[in-house]
Short mmCIF file of C-alpha atoms in Angstrom, two decimals:
data_model
loop_
_atom_site.label_atom_id
_atom_site.label_comp_id
_atom_site.label_asym_id
_atom_site.label_seq_id
_atom_site.Cartn_x
_atom_site.Cartn_y
_atom_site.Cartn_z
CA MET N 1 0.00 0.00 0.00
CA ALA N 2 1.22 3.49 -0.70
CA GLU N 3 2.50 5.54 2.20
CA ILE N 4 -0.13 7.44 4.21
CA ARG N 5 0.43 10.82 5.85
CA LEU N 6 -2.11 12.27 8.24
CA THR N 7 -2.34 16.04 8.53
CA ARG N 8 -4.79 18.61 9.84
CA VAL N 9 -6.61 20.80 7.39
CA GLU N 10 -6.06 24.38 8.48
CA GLN N 11 -7.89 27.38 7.18
CA GLY N 12 -6.36 28.67 3.98
CA GLN N 13 -4.01 25.72 3.63
CA ALA N 14 -5.70 23.76 0.82
CA LYS N 15 -4.97 25.09 -2.63
CA ILE N 16 -6.95 22.42 -4.45
CA ARG N 17 -10.26 23.67 -5.74
CA ASN N 18 -13.49 21.76 -5.28
CA VAL N 19 -15.35 21.13 -8.50
CA PRO N 20 -19.13 20.73 -8.68
CA ILE N 21 -20.22 17.27 -9.77
CA ALA N 22 -23.38 15.57 -10.89
CA VAL N 23 -25.16 13.84 -8.03
CA THR N 24 -27.43 10.85 -8.54
CA PRO N 25 -30.61 10.28 -6.50
CA GLU N 26 -28.67 7.98 -4.19
CA GLY N 27 -25.98 10.60 -3.69
CA PHE N 28 -23.40 8.67 -5.69
CA TRP N 29 -20.76 10.33 -7.82
CA CYS N 30 -19.66 9.10 -11.22
CA CYS N 31 -15.95 8.46 -11.48
CA PRO N 32 -14.17 10.54 -14.13
CA SER N 33 -13.58 8.43 -17.18
CA PRO N 34 -10.05 7.25 -18.01
CA VAL N 35 -10.02 9.75 -20.89
CA VAL N 36 -10.53 12.63 -18.46
CA PHE N 37 -7.61 11.51 -16.31
CA GLN N 38 -5.40 11.02 -19.34
CA LYS N 39 -6.28 14.44 -20.73
CA THR N 40 -5.51 16.01 -17.39
CA LEU N 41 -2.17 14.21 -17.19
CA LYS N 42 -1.22 15.10 -20.75
CA SER N 43 -2.51 18.65 -20.81
CA GLN N 44 0.09 20.98 -22.23
CA ASN N 45 -1.72 24.32 -22.06
CA PRO N 46 0.72 27.27 -22.39
CA LEU N 47 1.31 28.94 -19.05
CA ASN N 48 3.78 31.58 -20.13
CA LYS N 49 1.04 33.98 -21.30
CA PRO N 50 -0.71 36.33 -18.86
CA LYS N 51 -4.39 35.63 -18.40
CA THR N 52 -6.70 38.45 -19.43
CA SER N 53 -10.07 36.97 -18.52
CA SER N 54 -11.58 38.04 -15.24
CA PRO N 55 -11.84 35.48 -12.45
CA PRO N 56 -15.19 33.85 -11.79
CA PRO N 57 -17.31 35.72 -9.27
CA LYS N 58 -17.68 34.48 -5.77
CA THR N 59 -20.94 32.81 -5.01
CA THR N 60 -22.91 32.91 -1.80
CA VAL N 61 -26.17 31.41 -3.03
CA GLN N 62 -26.83 28.25 -1.07
CA LYS N 63 -28.31 26.00 -3.79
CA LYS N 64 -27.12 22.91 -5.60
CA GLN N 65 -25.01 23.82 -8.59
CA ILE N 66 -25.54 22.15 -11.94
CA PRO N 67 -22.39 21.89 -14.07
CA LEU N 68 -22.38 22.53 -17.78
CA THR N 69 -21.94 18.85 -18.48
CA GLU N 70 -25.48 18.19 -17.24
CA LYS N 71 -26.93 20.64 -19.77
CA LYS N 72 -25.68 18.57 -22.72
CA PRO N 73 -27.28 15.39 -24.01
CA MET N 74 -25.57 12.39 -22.45
CA THR N 75 -26.01 8.66 -22.39
CA ASN N 76 -24.86 8.29 -18.79
CA PRO N 77 -26.71 10.53 -16.30
CA MET N 78 -23.80 10.32 -13.82
CA ARG N 79 -20.93 12.69 -14.63
CA SER N 80 -18.21 14.46 -12.71
CA ALA N 81 -16.16 17.45 -13.72
CA VAL N 82 -12.44 17.70 -13.12
CA THR N 83 -10.11 20.67 -13.23
CA SER N 84 -6.54 21.63 -12.53
CA ASP N 85 -4.95 24.58 -10.87
CA ASP N 86 -3.44 25.48 -14.22
CA GLN N 87 -6.85 25.83 -15.93
CA ARG N 88 -9.70 28.19 -15.24
CA THR N 89 -12.91 26.70 -13.81
CA PHE N 90 -15.87 27.04 -16.10
CA THR N 91 -18.50 26.76 -13.34
CA PRO N 92 -18.88 28.23 -9.89
CA ASP N 93 -17.22 26.37 -7.05
CA HIS N 94 -19.23 24.25 -4.66
CA PRO N 95 -21.58 26.24 -2.41
CA GLY N 96 -19.87 27.61 0.61
CA ILE N 97 -16.38 27.46 -0.88
CA SER N 98 -15.17 30.52 -2.73
CA ALA N 99 -12.76 30.35 -5.61
CA PRO N 100 -9.90 32.75 -4.93
CA ASN N 101 -9.35 35.65 -7.30
CA VAL N 102 -6.48 34.94 -9.63
CA PRO N 103 -4.66 38.12 -10.60
CA GLU N 104 -2.61 38.46 -13.74
CA ARG N 105 0.78 36.90 -13.26
CA ALA N 106 4.18 36.83 -14.76
CA PRO N 107 5.10 33.76 -16.87
CA ARG N 108 5.02 30.52 -14.87
CA PRO N 109 7.37 27.56 -14.98
CA LYS N 110 6.90 24.91 -17.68
CA VAL N 111 3.72 22.86 -17.37
CA GLU N 112 5.50 19.54 -16.82
CA HIS N 113 6.91 20.87 -13.55
CA VAL N 114 3.53 22.02 -12.20
CA PRO N 115 1.41 19.39 -10.39
CA ARG N 116 -2.00 18.73 -11.90
CA LYS N 117 -4.71 18.84 -9.22
CA VAL N 118 -8.26 17.49 -9.30
CA ALA N 119 -10.95 17.75 -6.63
CA ILE N 120 -13.86 15.31 -6.38
CA GLU N 121 -16.68 15.28 -3.84
CA PHE N 122 -18.73 12.22 -2.92
CA GLY N 123 -22.33 12.12 -1.75
CA GLU N 124 -24.52 15.15 -1.22
CA PRO N 125 -22.66 18.47 -1.62
CA GLY N 126 -21.38 20.05 1.55
CA THR N 127 -21.80 16.97 3.75
CA SER N 128 -18.30 15.52 3.64
CA ASP N 129 -16.28 15.55 6.86
CA MET N 130 -12.96 14.19 5.66
CA ARG N 131 -10.36 14.68 2.93
CA VAL N 132 -8.26 11.98 1.25
CA ILE N 133 -5.47 13.41 -0.91
CA LEU N 134 -3.95 11.07 -3.49
CA LEU N 135 -0.50 11.97 -4.79
CA GLY N 136 0.14 10.05 -7.97
CA LYS N 137 2.95 9.84 -10.45
CA GLN N 138 4.07 12.85 -12.52
CA GLY N 139 2.82 15.20 -9.82
CA PHE N 140 -0.83 14.29 -10.40
CA CYS N 141 -2.93 15.07 -7.32
CA VAL N 142 -6.54 14.25 -6.47
CA LYS N 143 -8.42 15.51 -3.40
CA LEU N 144 -11.39 13.41 -2.37
CA SER N 145 -14.09 14.90 -0.17
CA VAL N 146 -15.49 11.85 1.59
CA HIS N 147 -17.40 10.76 4.65
CA LYS N 148 -15.55 9.19 7.52
CA LYS N 149 -18.53 6.99 8.36
CA VAL N 150 -18.50 5.45 4.86
CA LEU N 151 -14.77 4.73 4.98
CA LEU N 152 -15.05 3.12 8.42
CA GLU N 153 -17.98 1.01 7.28
CA HIS N 154 -16.39 -0.39 4.13
CA SER N 155 -12.60 -0.30 4.50
CA SER N 156 -10.59 -2.15 7.13
CA PHE N 157 -7.52 -0.23 5.98
CA PHE N 158 -9.04 3.17 6.71
CA THR N 159 -10.51 1.80 9.94
CA ASP N 160 -7.06 0.80 11.14
CA LYS N 161 -5.50 4.11 10.12
CA LEU N 162 -8.16 6.26 11.72
CA SER N 163 -8.28 4.24 14.92
CA GLU N 164 -4.58 4.89 15.43
CA GLN N 165 -5.11 8.67 15.39
CA GLU N 166 -7.23 11.10 17.34
CA LEU N 167 -10.73 11.66 15.95
CA GLY N 168 -10.08 15.32 15.21
CA LEU N 169 -7.83 14.51 12.26
CA SER N 170 -9.76 14.87 9.05
CA CYS N 171 -7.18 14.56 6.28
CA LEU N 172 -5.27 11.55 4.96
CA GLU N 173 -2.54 11.93 2.37
CA VAL N 174 -1.61 8.94 0.19
CA ASP N 175 1.86 9.28 -1.31
CA ASP N 176 3.04 7.52 -4.50
CA CYS N 177 -0.40 6.20 -5.36
CA GLU N 178 0.17 3.72 -8.19
CA ASP N 179 -3.29 3.81 -9.79
CA VAL N 180 -5.02 7.07 -8.90
CA GLU N 181 -7.87 6.62 -11.34
CA ILE N 182 -8.87 3.19 -10.01
CA TYR N 183 -8.29 4.30 -6.40
CA VAL N 184 -10.85 7.07 -6.93
CA GLU N 185 -13.32 4.69 -8.55
CA THR N 186 -12.93 2.12 -5.77
CA VAL N 187 -13.61 4.72 -3.09
CA GLY N 188 -16.65 5.79 -5.11
CA LEU N 189 -17.94 2.21 -5.06
CA MET N 190 -18.26 2.54 -1.28
CA TYR N 191 -21.15 4.92 -1.97
CA CYS N 192 -22.83 2.58 -4.44
CA LYS N 193 -25.77 0.41 -3.41
CA ASP N 194 -25.46 -2.01 -6.35
CA MET N 195 -21.80 -2.57 -7.22
CA LYS N 196 -22.65 -5.40 -9.64
CA GLN N 197 -24.55 -2.92 -11.79
CA ARG N 198 -21.52 -0.59 -11.82
CA LEU N 199 -19.13 -3.39 -12.79
CA ILE N 200 -21.27 -5.07 -15.44
CA LYS N 201 -20.06 -2.90 -18.34
CA GLN N 202 -16.41 -2.82 -17.28
CA SER N 203 -13.67 -4.79 -18.98
CA VAL N 204 -11.96 -7.71 -17.27
CA SER N 205 -8.65 -5.85 -17.06
CA ARG N 206 -10.29 -2.85 -15.35
CA VAL N 207 -12.12 -5.03 -12.83
CA LEU N 208 -8.81 -6.71 -12.01
CA ARG N 209 -7.36 -3.27 -11.26
CA ILE N 210 -10.36 -2.48 -9.04
CA LEU N 211 -9.94 -5.83 -7.32
CA LYS N 212 -6.29 -5.04 -6.55
CA VAL N 213 -7.12 -1.68 -4.96
CA ALA N 214 -10.09 -3.17 -3.08
CA GLU N 215 -7.75 -5.80 -1.68
CA LEU N 216 -5.33 -3.11 -0.46
CA LEU N 217 -8.17 -1.14 1.12
CA GLY N 218 -9.75 -4.18 2.73
CA PHE N 219 -12.99 -3.42 0.87
CA THR N 220 -14.60 -6.86 1.32
CA SER N 221 -17.93 -6.26 -0.42
CA CYS N 222 -16.13 -4.85 -3.47
CA ILE N 223 -13.82 -7.87 -3.58
CA GLN N 224 -16.84 -10.15 -3.53
CA SER N 225 -18.57 -8.20 -6.31
CA CYS N 226 -15.41 -8.35 -8.44
CA LEU N 227 -15.17 -12.12 -7.90
CA GLU N 228 -18.83 -12.54 -8.89
CA TYR N 229 -18.14 -10.53 -12.04
CA LEU N 230 -15.04 -12.59 -12.91
CA GLU N 231 -16.94 -15.83 -12.32
CA ALA N 232 -19.67 -14.84 -14.79
CA VAL N 233 -17.86 -12.91 -17.53
CA PRO N 234 -16.07 -14.75 -20.40
CA TRP N 235 -12.28 -14.59 -20.38
CA VAL N 236 -10.91 -13.83 -23.83
CA GLY N 237 -7.57 -15.44 -24.67
CA GLU N 238 -4.96 -17.25 -22.63
CA GLU N 239 -3.26 -14.04 -21.47
CA GLU N 240 -6.45 -12.68 -19.90
CA GLU N 241 -7.15 -16.05 -18.29
CA GLU N 242 -3.67 -16.11 -16.75
CA LYS N 243 -4.16 -12.61 -15.31
CA VAL N 244 -7.49 -13.55 -13.75
CA VAL N 245 -6.17 -16.79 -12.30
CA SER N 246 -3.05 -15.18 -10.83
CA SER N 247 -5.12 -12.41 -9.21
CA VAL N 248 -7.63 -14.87 -7.79
CA LEU N 249 -4.96 -17.26 -6.50
CA ARG N 250 -3.34 -14.35 -4.68
CA LEU N 251 -6.62 -13.74 -2.87
CA GLN N 252 -6.93 -17.44 -2.07
CA GLY N 253 -3.65 -17.25 -0.21
CA GLU N 254 -5.19 -14.57 2.00
CA GLY N 255 -8.12 -16.76 2.98
CA ILE N 256 -10.73 -15.21 0.67
CA GLY N 257 -13.21 -17.66 -0.87
CA VAL N 258 -12.50 -17.83 -4.60
CA THR N 259 -13.67 -21.37 -5.36
CA PRO N 260 -16.46 -20.42 -7.83
CA VAL N 261 -13.95 -18.61 -10.08
CA LEU N 262 -11.30 -21.33 -9.86
CA LYS N 263 -13.80 -24.04 -10.78
CA ARG N 264 -13.34 -22.94 -14.38
CA ILE N 265 -9.76 -24.20 -14.37
CA SER N 266 -9.80 -26.98 -11.78
CA SER N 267 -12.10 -29.82 -10.90
CA ASP N 268 -12.74 -31.71 -7.68
CA ALA N 269 -14.37 -34.57 -9.57
CA SER N 270 -13.50 -38.06 -8.42
CA ASN N 271 -12.74 -39.32 -11.95
CA PRO N 272 -8.98 -39.48 -12.44
CA PRO N 273 -7.37 -38.08 -15.65
CA LYS N 274 -6.88 -41.63 -16.91
CA ASP N 275 -10.64 -42.20 -17.16
CA THR N 276 -11.19 -38.90 -18.97
CA ILE N 277 -8.44 -39.51 -21.53
CA SER N 278 -9.65 -43.06 -22.06
CA HIS N 279 -13.19 -41.83 -22.71
CA ILE N 280 -11.96 -39.24 -25.24
CA MET N 281 -9.86 -41.87 -27.03
CA GLU N 282 -12.81 -44.25 -27.18
CA LEU N 283 -15.11 -41.61 -28.67
CA VAL N 284 -12.60 -40.71 -31.40
CA LEU N 285 -11.64 -44.28 -32.23
CA LYS N 286 -15.25 -45.45 -32.57
CA SER N 287 -16.44 -42.53 -34.66
CA ASN N 288 -17.55 -43.34 -38.22
CA GLU N 289 -18.06 -39.73 -39.33
CA GLU N 290 -15.05 -39.01 -41.50
CA ARG N 291 -14.72 -35.24 -41.16
CA GLY N 292 -15.40 -34.98 -37.43
CA ARG N 293 -13.12 -37.93 -36.77
CA ARG N 294 -10.29 -36.43 -38.81
CA GLU N 295 -10.55 -33.02 -37.13
CA MET N 296 -10.74 -34.42 -33.60
CA LYS N 297 -7.77 -36.70 -34.21
CA SER N 298 -5.77 -33.64 -35.25
CA ILE N 299 -6.94 -31.60 -32.23
CA VAL N 300 -6.24 -34.34 -29.67
CA LEU N 301 -2.81 -34.97 -31.17
CA LYS N 302 -2.00 -31.24 -31.03
CA LEU N 303 -3.14 -30.91 -27.41
CA LEU N 304 -1.12 -33.95 -26.34
CA ARG N 305 1.93 -32.42 -28.00
CA GLU N 306 1.40 -29.22 -26.01
CA ASN N 307 1.15 -31.26 -22.81
CA ASN N 308 4.42 -33.00 -23.64
CA SER N 309 6.21 -29.63 -23.63
CA LEU N 310 5.08 -28.80 -20.08
CA PRO N 311 7.26 -30.06 -17.20
CA SER N 312 4.22 -30.21 -14.91
CA TYR N 313 2.68 -32.82 -17.19
CA ALA N 314 5.54 -35.30 -16.75
CA GLY N 315 3.80 -36.97 -13.81
CA SER N 316 0.79 -37.84 -16.00
CA ALA N 317 2.84 -39.26 -18.88
CA ASP N 318 2.60 -42.86 -17.70
CA ILE N 319 -1.17 -42.58 -17.33
CA CYS N 320 -1.55 -41.33 -20.90
CA ASN N 321 0.82 -43.95 -22.36
CA GLU N 322 -1.02 -46.73 -20.57
CA THR N 323 -4.32 -45.50 -21.98
CA VAL N 324 -2.92 -45.32 -25.53
CA TYR N 325 -1.46 -48.82 -25.35
CA THR N 326 -4.77 -50.18 -24.06
CA SER N 327 -6.45 -48.69 -27.13
CA CYS N 328 -3.69 -50.12 -29.35
CA ARG N 329 -4.24 -53.65 -28.08
CA SER N 330 -8.01 -53.32 -28.52
CA SER N 331 -7.69 -52.06 -32.12
CA LEU N 332 -5.11 -54.73 -32.95
CA GLU N 333 -7.32 -57.52 -31.67
CA SER N 334 -10.21 -56.16 -33.70
CA LEU N 335 -8.00 -55.93 -36.80
CA VAL N 336 -6.85 -59.54 -36.50
CA SER N 337 -10.46 -60.67 -36.08
CA LEU N 338 -11.55 -58.75 -39.17
CA PHE N 339 -8.68 -60.15 -41.26
CA LYS N 340 -9.56 -63.65 -40.14
CA GLN N 341 -13.21 -63.08 -41.04
CA ALA N 342 -12.28 -61.70 -44.45
CA THR N 343 -10.19 -64.78 -45.32
CA GLU N 344 -12.88 -67.32 -44.56
CA PRO N 345 -14.34 -69.13 -47.63
CA GLU N 346 -17.94 -68.13 -46.95
CA PHE N 347 -16.89 -64.46 -46.85
CA THR N 348 -15.03 -64.58 -50.16
CA ASP N 349 -18.12 -66.02 -51.86
CA LYS N 350 -20.29 -63.07 -50.78
CA PRO N 351 -21.22 -60.29 -53.24
CA GLY N 352 -19.11 -57.13 -53.12
CA ASP N 353 -21.79 -55.08 -51.36
CA ASN N 354 -21.87 -57.52 -48.44
CA LYS N 355 -18.10 -57.33 -48.07
CA GLU N 356 -17.98 -53.54 -47.92
CA PRO N 357 -18.77 -53.11 -44.18
CA VAL N 358 -15.87 -55.41 -43.21
CA VAL N 359 -13.50 -53.67 -45.63
CA LYS N 360 -14.45 -50.27 -44.19
CA GLN N 361 -13.97 -51.54 -40.66
CA ILE N 362 -10.50 -52.86 -41.55
CA ALA N 363 -9.56 -49.43 -42.90
CA LEU N 364 -10.98 -47.78 -39.75
CA GLU N 365 -9.02 -49.99 -37.33
CA ALA N 366 -5.81 -49.58 -39.34
CA ASP N 367 -6.31 -45.81 -39.29
CA ASN N 368 -6.86 -45.97 -35.53
CA LEU N 369 -3.56 -47.79 -35.07
CA SER N 370 -1.76 -45.27 -37.29
CA TRP N 371 -3.08 -42.40 -35.17
CA LEU N 372 -2.17 -44.10 -31.89
CA LEU N 373 1.31 -44.81 -33.25
CA GLU N 374 1.70 -41.13 -34.10
CA ILE N 375 0.77 -40.20 -30.52
CA LEU N 376 3.33 -42.65 -29.12
CA VAL N 377 6.05 -41.42 -31.49
CA ASP N 378 5.44 -37.84 -30.32
CA ARG N 379 5.68 -39.01 -26.73
CA GLN N 380 8.88 -40.98 -27.48
CA SER N 381 7.14 -44.13 -26.24
CA ALA N 382 6.65 -46.18 -29.43
CA ASP N 383 9.29 -48.90 -28.80
CA ASP N 384 6.71 -51.29 -27.33
CA PHE N 385 4.40 -50.65 -30.28
CA ALA N 386 7.18 -51.76 -32.64
CA GLN N 387 7.63 -54.95 -30.64
CA MET N 388 3.85 -55.53 -30.61
CA TRP N 389 3.60 -55.04 -34.39
CA ALA N 390 6.63 -57.18 -35.18
CA SER N 391 5.01 -60.09 -33.31
CA GLN N 392 1.90 -60.17 -35.51
CA GLN N 393 2.85 -63.19 -37.64
CA GLU N 394 -0.79 -64.32 -37.78
CA LEU N 395 -1.90 -60.95 -39.13
CA ALA N 396 0.93 -61.03 -41.69
CA THR N 397 -0.24 -64.47 -42.84
CA PHE N 398 -3.82 -63.26 -43.31
CA HIS N 399 -2.45 -60.18 -45.10
CA SER N 400 -1.27 -62.16 -48.12
CA LYS N 401 -4.72 -63.77 -48.55
CA LEU N 402 -6.71 -60.52 -48.81
CA PRO N 403 -7.12 -58.34 -51.91
CA ILE N 404 -4.66 -55.46 -51.92
CA VAL N 405 -7.45 -52.87 -51.77
CA SER N 406 -8.49 -54.26 -48.38
CA ARG N 407 -5.07 -54.75 -46.84
CA TYR N 408 -2.85 -51.86 -47.95
CA HIS N 409 -3.83 -49.76 -44.90
CA VAL N 410 -1.86 -52.20 -42.75
CA SER N 411 1.28 -51.64 -44.83
CA CYS N 412 1.00 -47.91 -44.03
CA ILE N 413 1.59 -48.79 -40.35
CA THR N 414 4.68 -50.82 -41.27
CA ALA N 415 6.02 -47.98 -43.41
CA ARG N 416 5.56 -45.48 -40.54
CA LEU N 417 7.52 -47.71 -38.18
CA PHE N 418 10.42 -47.96 -40.63
CA VAL N 419 10.42 -44.19 -41.07
CA GLY N 420 10.43 -43.68 -37.29
CA ILE N 421 13.35 -46.08 -36.79
CA GLY N 422 15.24 -44.49 -39.67
CA LYS N 423 14.81 -41.02 -38.10
CA GLY N 424 15.66 -42.20 -34.59
CA GLU N 425 12.14 -41.39 -33.32
CA LEU N 426 11.94 -44.82 -31.73
CA LEU N 427 14.77 -47.15 -30.71
CA PRO N 428 13.55 -50.75 -30.46
CA VAL N 429 16.08 -53.42 -29.58
CA LYS N 430 17.92 -55.40 -32.26
CA ASP N 431 15.67 -58.46 -32.01
CA THR N 432 12.58 -56.31 -32.54
CA ARG N 433 14.10 -54.56 -35.56
CA GLN N 434 15.12 -57.87 -37.05
CA LEU N 435 11.70 -59.46 -36.43
CA LEU N 436 9.93 -56.41 -37.84
CA LEU N 437 11.85 -56.73 -41.14
CA GLN N 438 11.33 -60.48 -41.32
CA THR N 439 7.59 -60.25 -40.68
CA TRP N 440 6.53 -57.11 -42.54
CA LEU N 441 9.06 -56.12 -45.22
CA GLN N 442 7.78 -58.59 -47.82
CA PRO N 443 4.09 -57.65 -47.28
CA LEU N 444 5.13 -54.02 -47.69
CA ILE N 445 6.95 -54.84 -50.93
CA ASN N 446 3.84 -56.67 -52.19
CA ASP N 447 1.68 -53.55 -51.57
CA TYR N 448 4.26 -51.02 -52.75
CA SER N 449 2.79 -50.33 -56.16
CA TRP N 450 -0.65 -49.64 -54.69
CA LEU N 451 0.78 -47.43 -51.94
CA GLN N 452 2.52 -45.22 -54.51
CA HIS N 453 -0.60 -44.66 -56.58
CA GLY N 454 -3.49 -45.11 -54.16
CA CYS N 455 -2.30 -43.52 -50.90
CA ARG N 456 -1.97 -39.72 -50.86
CA SER N 457 0.06 -39.53 -47.67
CA PHE N 458 2.65 -42.04 -48.89
CA ASP N 459 6.11 -40.49 -49.47
CA ARG N 460 8.22 -42.99 -51.40
CA LYS N 461 11.62 -41.39 -50.79
CA VAL N 462 11.07 -41.03 -47.04
CA VAL N 463 9.86 -44.62 -46.71
CA GLU N 464 12.73 -46.05 -48.75
CA GLU N 465 15.27 -44.14 -46.69
CA GLY N 466 13.62 -45.41 -43.49
CA ILE N 467 13.68 -49.05 -44.64
CA GLY N 468 17.31 -48.80 -45.71
CA ARG N 469 18.45 -47.24 -42.46
CA THR N 470 16.53 -49.83 -40.44
CA ILE N 471 18.28 -52.63 -42.32
CA LEU N 472 21.69 -51.02 -41.76
CA THR N 473 21.17 -51.04 -37.96
CA LEU N 474 21.37 -54.87 -37.98
CA PRO N 475 24.51 -57.03 -37.85
CA LEU N 476 26.29 -57.30 -41.19
CA GLU N 477 25.17 -60.89 -41.81
CA ASP N 478 21.51 -59.91 -41.36
CA GLN N 479 21.99 -56.91 -43.66
CA GLN N 480 23.29 -59.26 -46.33
CA SER N 481 20.41 -61.70 -45.99
CA ILE N 482 17.70 -59.03 -46.21
CA LEU N 483 19.32 -57.01 -49.00
CA LEU N 484 19.96 -60.04 -51.20
CA SER N 485 16.30 -61.03 -50.80
CA TRP N 486 15.30 -57.46 -51.69
CA LEU N 487 17.57 -57.51 -54.73
CA GLY N 488 15.68 -60.47 -56.18
CA SER N 489 12.36 -58.64 -55.79
CA PHE N 490 13.72 -55.37 -57.18
CA LEU N 491 15.12 -57.04 -60.29
CA LYS N 492 11.66 -58.48 -61.01
CA ALA N 493 9.38 -55.56 -60.03
CA GLY N 494 11.53 -52.46 -60.65
CA ASP N 495 9.65 -49.30 -59.64
CA ASN N 496 6.93 -51.39 -58.00
CA CYS N 497 9.48 -52.34 -55.33
CA PRO N 498 11.22 -50.09 -52.79
CA ASN N 499 14.50 -48.74 -54.15
CA LEU N 500 17.08 -49.60 -51.47
CA GLN N 501 20.17 -48.95 -53.60
CA ARG N 502 21.69 -46.54 -51.06
CA ALA N 503 21.47 -49.12 -48.28
CA PHE N 504 22.84 -51.72 -50.70
CA GLU N 505 25.88 -49.52 -51.44
CA VAL N 506 26.59 -48.99 -47.74
CA TRP N 507 26.37 -52.74 -47.09
CA TRP N 508 28.66 -53.39 -50.09
CA ARG N 509 31.36 -51.06 -48.78
CA ARG N 510 31.11 -52.49 -45.29
CA THR N 511 31.47 -56.02 -46.68
CA PHE N 512 34.10 -55.68 -49.45
CA ILE N 513 36.34 -52.82 -48.35
CA ARG N 514 39.14 -54.34 -46.28
CA PRO N 515 39.70 -51.63 -43.60
CA TYR N 516 36.23 -52.27 -42.27
CA SER N 517 36.79 -56.02 -42.28
CA ASP N 518 40.17 -55.70 -40.58
CA THR N 519 38.78 -53.36 -37.93
CA GLN N 520 35.81 -55.63 -37.33
CA GLY N 521 38.08 -58.67 -37.03
CA ASN N 522 40.33 -56.95 -34.51
CA VAL N 523 37.34 -55.87 -32.44
CA LEU N 524 35.82 -59.35 -32.50
CA GLN N 525 39.12 -60.94 -31.48
CA SER N 526 39.49 -58.44 -28.65
CA ASP N 527 35.95 -59.18 -27.42
CA SER N 528 36.61 -62.95 -27.61
CA SER N 529 39.83 -62.68 -25.61
CA MET N 530 38.12 -60.58 -22.90
CA THR N 531 35.31 -63.13 -22.69
CA SER N 532 37.73 -66.04 -22.32
CA LYS N 533 39.65 -64.28 -19.53
CA GLN N 534 36.43 -63.74 -17.61
#
């Protein structure tokens, strides 16, 4: 809180003029708009010219004054006028307070060195019994004519300050006030019977400023009204949400009830995150609507990627991986069952229209597995998927018995695994890599022509590089066995077979260039000697 100085108001001491304001039926002022404060702060009226206009006459008529602003059409009936000591008042001062005559003067100092001063009165004119002077930045000064009873009723801060001093003191001075405009508005809210109505048209950022000042003043009812506003109003954008949450959490640390607002971002539901993620996965995987399914797969994948980048999410990683692998096993079991059904004699004898539902379901389950594999690759947790896929000898056997139009979706999964291994996105053990090539390379070669022409997402160069690099991670003897088998297929099919010439060249050099052989022999002999000694 800014520093507070308490002083007595002596006759003739105050040089800040009172300004008449519009008074509502409930005696409530209307806070000057931000534009008025900004204009006052930025006013650059020349002060080096002598004033020739005569000063306003003193007034002794005891009646409520109506400022010029009330005579103009206006959308808001509540207005207040502000002035500065450097500008002439355009209306008579408040009844009972005379505006001093201002004689012609010599040139004054530059305007930026002269404090701007504004006077505001709350409630019915002439009834205030206390002054609060706010000294803001850039020499901006506001004098508030207030009622001690109102301050004591609404503000624990003012209650504490006034209880420490003798009752005769009637002036508080607030030094280095950070937000004069909002301070004035917050004090004005103490005179308002329906704060919610005053806040309803404010922006979220302005209410957060009011909330901060209300917290400093110990203005409990205002804090509650601000929280009710923040609970009901939409928050636009992540930045605004973060500001609201940080402000509310600060209040929570002080023992103020903020649960309704925080319920937007936290839940006390008994369902653990695992159940929620599992339910979302199930809804997406079982959807048959192509567009909605495609869009939600993209959204869920994007959100999971964002979670991966947050350190706080690391504790939930195992829960998510477990859920994904559960879905993988379910989709894989369904895929095997569908392949088995499609290879039965009674199924093959059915008309094409009767086969279509099974063919569509095969494509759906294969697409599900491709999506789940993508999630696991992003989470660097796809090694077990590679082992699971490499072990599907039964599925690979059924694969060769189905028409290529029904089975090629499965080869897309194999191709993605080879690409991931080739890029180092997953690092399965040697036995898994070897089994994967033995089980699925030939089925992939058999579908290669269709993949090139019938699958839009298929990138031949990327897939061929992935297959070649996967082969080259094996021992040299296994490289030779796989590449010689590939060579026979390539010489028969040509472009309808993966082009692994780059991998073949690397294997050739490793096999037939002597330095590699000599180095390998020396290493093997060294390993054998160390083993024998042990």
